Amino acid sequence: MAVLVTGGAGYIGSHMALALLDSGQTPVVLDNLSTGFRWAVPDGVAFYEGDMGDGALVDRICAEQSIDAIIHFAAKIVVPESVSDPLGYYLNNTVKARGLIESAVRNKVRHFIFSSTAAVYGDVQTNPVTEDDVLNPVSPYGRSKLMTEWILEDTAKAHDMKYVILRYFNVAGADPQGRSGQSTANATHLIKVAAQAALGMRKGMDVYGTDYPTPDGTCVRDYIHVADLARAHLDALAYLRAGGECLKANCGYGRGYSVKEVIDVVKKMSGVDFETRVVGRRPGDPPAIVASNGRATGTLGWKPEHDDLEHIVDNALTWEKRLHNRRP
């Protein structure tokens, strides 16, 4: 049996394909290449270029590849962009995801793993946040993901399907073996932006607000290494295949770093004191959010191996150099 990875040519999806291969499983990648890259799909992996909302295409993939599980990554992910383009986000992240879930039901795919987000919690009042805390997303991005969570919940009650919803905190770093990493040219991930500034690929970087109610005034986030996140999906898949019930679980390390702290680590690891510019806050950014990960470590048996900010930054810098060298 094979695992369909939507968005498998993108940042997290390509790491998922590698993790499946490394564990002796068979990934199949579906990606429309709007932000992903064909070269990011590992050699030998079946690849289909197309849209996750294309039911006929998903039907064909399921028939040709004997798909028994779907791990769904394909999505728009930029919070400020979702504020300016809410309809685009609801179309891609909710409407098309609904179509993919319908395709799973139609093709009797019983296991579904959904990449959700900490943005479903919104402006949290206490940290670390647990899966049972109030859900109050403040951006169309977070709302589009929460709507898909609801669709999955209702679908699982009506059909023979079990799901795991993984709520990501801030994903960062790159494959420690250098096989993949964050490759989108205009990505907004803090560590990637800082790495590009350190390597001279950007002229410094902006810091969006220094007046938040945090120790140094900048936003605090829980940064998780992308390889550990891929591992969490493997654990979720094993859990479902062993008969596990539907589950929601946070994916983070349980502690946060401020924007200033992250920039300081990038400067330390790179040896470059690049320029930072303070600008206004971005819409939709909560001051601080940190994961309670007991459900992932307990129920799923997840054991992070890369929980170190300097290690995450070092992998990101190494990948950025490699990516820069491969471009014309």
XYZ file of C-alpha atoms in Angstrom, residues 98-246:
149
model
C -13.275 19.256 1.289
C -13.020 17.851 -2.237
C -9.939 15.840 -1.277
C -11.715 14.402 1.763
C -14.670 13.456 -0.426
C -12.250 11.701 -2.790
C -10.796 9.789 0.167
C -14.263 8.583 1.149
C -15.132 7.656 -2.429
C -11.942 5.606 -2.767
C -12.261 3.997 0.680
C -9.054 5.562 2.001
C -9.438 4.952 5.728
C -6.502 6.949 7.141
C -6.182 10.718 6.783
C -3.542 12.952 8.385
C -4.154 16.674 8.154
C -1.585 19.411 8.603
C -3.374 22.029 10.648
C -1.855 24.947 12.519
C -1.445 26.660 15.857
C -3.239 29.585 14.204
C -6.546 27.865 15.074
C -6.005 29.007 18.687
C -5.712 32.713 17.885
C -4.609 35.101 20.629
C -4.105 32.645 23.474
C -4.425 33.769 27.070
C -2.081 31.215 28.618
C 0.915 29.201 27.413
C 1.634 26.436 26.685
C -1.607 25.911 24.790
C -3.329 22.510 24.874
C -5.506 20.867 22.256
C -8.565 21.436 24.457
C -8.082 25.207 24.745
C -10.522 27.615 23.124
C -10.249 27.811 19.337
C -10.474 31.425 18.215
C -8.446 31.990 15.022
C -7.845 35.647 14.210
C -6.851 35.257 10.542
C -8.538 33.756 7.481
C -5.607 31.334 7.339
C -6.399 29.968 10.796
C -10.121 29.913 10.106
C -9.659 28.095 6.795
C -7.711 25.372 8.592
C -10.228 25.110 11.439
C -13.071 24.713 8.948
C -11.231 21.762 7.418
C -10.783 20.255 10.874
C -14.564 20.433 11.302
C -15.139 18.821 7.903
C -12.850 15.938 8.880
C -14.592 15.489 12.223
C -18.033 15.295 10.641
C -16.845 13.043 7.821
C -15.264 10.548 10.232
C -18.564 10.299 12.122
C -20.439 9.425 8.946
C -17.904 7.243 7.113
C -15.271 4.564 7.692
C -12.377 6.996 8.158
C -10.019 7.816 11.007
C -7.890 10.948 11.112
C -5.079 12.592 12.992
C -5.003 16.384 12.933
C -1.551 17.767 13.692
C -1.471 21.414 14.702
C 1.940 22.747 13.724
C 3.739 25.483 15.536
C 6.614 27.254 13.688
C 8.342 24.815 11.352
C 11.993 25.545 10.607
C 15.327 24.003 9.622
C 16.133 21.536 6.861
C 16.884 17.865 6.350
C 20.065 17.149 8.368
C 21.372 15.123 5.409
C 20.946 18.133 3.118
C 18.386 16.515 0.821
C 15.648 19.153 1.155
C 14.770 22.419 2.853
C 12.683 25.566 2.611
C 13.160 26.575 -1.024
C 10.474 29.158 -1.825
C 12.193 32.330 -2.981
C 9.903 34.751 -1.143
C 9.149 32.631 1.907
C 8.190 34.516 5.074
C 9.521 32.019 7.641
C 11.604 33.978 10.162
C 14.618 31.651 10.257
C 14.811 31.440 6.464
C 14.560 35.212 6.100
C 17.255 35.736 8.739
C 19.480 33.107 7.103
C 19.148 34.861 3.743
C 20.025 38.185 5.384
C 23.088 36.610 6.997
C 24.238 35.177 3.672
C 23.772 38.472 1.813
C 20.773 37.282 -0.214
C 18.642 40.012 1.346
C 19.627 43.479 2.437
C 18.892 42.974 6.110
C 15.417 42.117 7.363
C 12.351 43.643 8.986
C 11.158 43.008 12.539
C 7.390 43.358 12.659
C 6.659 45.110 15.922
C 8.628 45.507 19.156
C 5.715 46.583 21.342
C 4.105 43.207 22.096
C 3.451 42.187 25.723
C 6.456 39.828 25.746
C 9.794 40.041 27.611
C 11.605 41.861 24.769
C 8.582 43.229 22.906
C 8.803 40.868 19.913
C 6.591 37.880 19.139
C 7.376 34.560 20.811
C 7.002 31.287 18.902
C 7.675 27.581 19.385
C 10.075 26.471 16.612
C 9.997 22.805 15.548
C 12.547 21.150 13.268
C 10.965 19.970 10.022
C 12.515 16.491 10.398
C 10.870 16.083 13.814
C 7.574 17.189 12.299
C 7.867 14.560 9.568
C 8.577 12.006 12.291
C 5.344 13.010 14.034
C 3.445 12.180 10.837
C 5.069 8.747 10.665
C 4.023 8.146 14.259
C 0.490 9.330 13.461
C 0.306 6.970 10.496
C 1.481 4.020 12.592
C -1.075 4.965 15.251
C -3.943 4.967 12.743
C -2.854 1.723 11.107
C -2.781 0.095 14.542
C -6.441 0.997 15.026
C -6.075 4.333 16.800
C -9.063 6.602 17.220
C -9.394 10.085 15.746
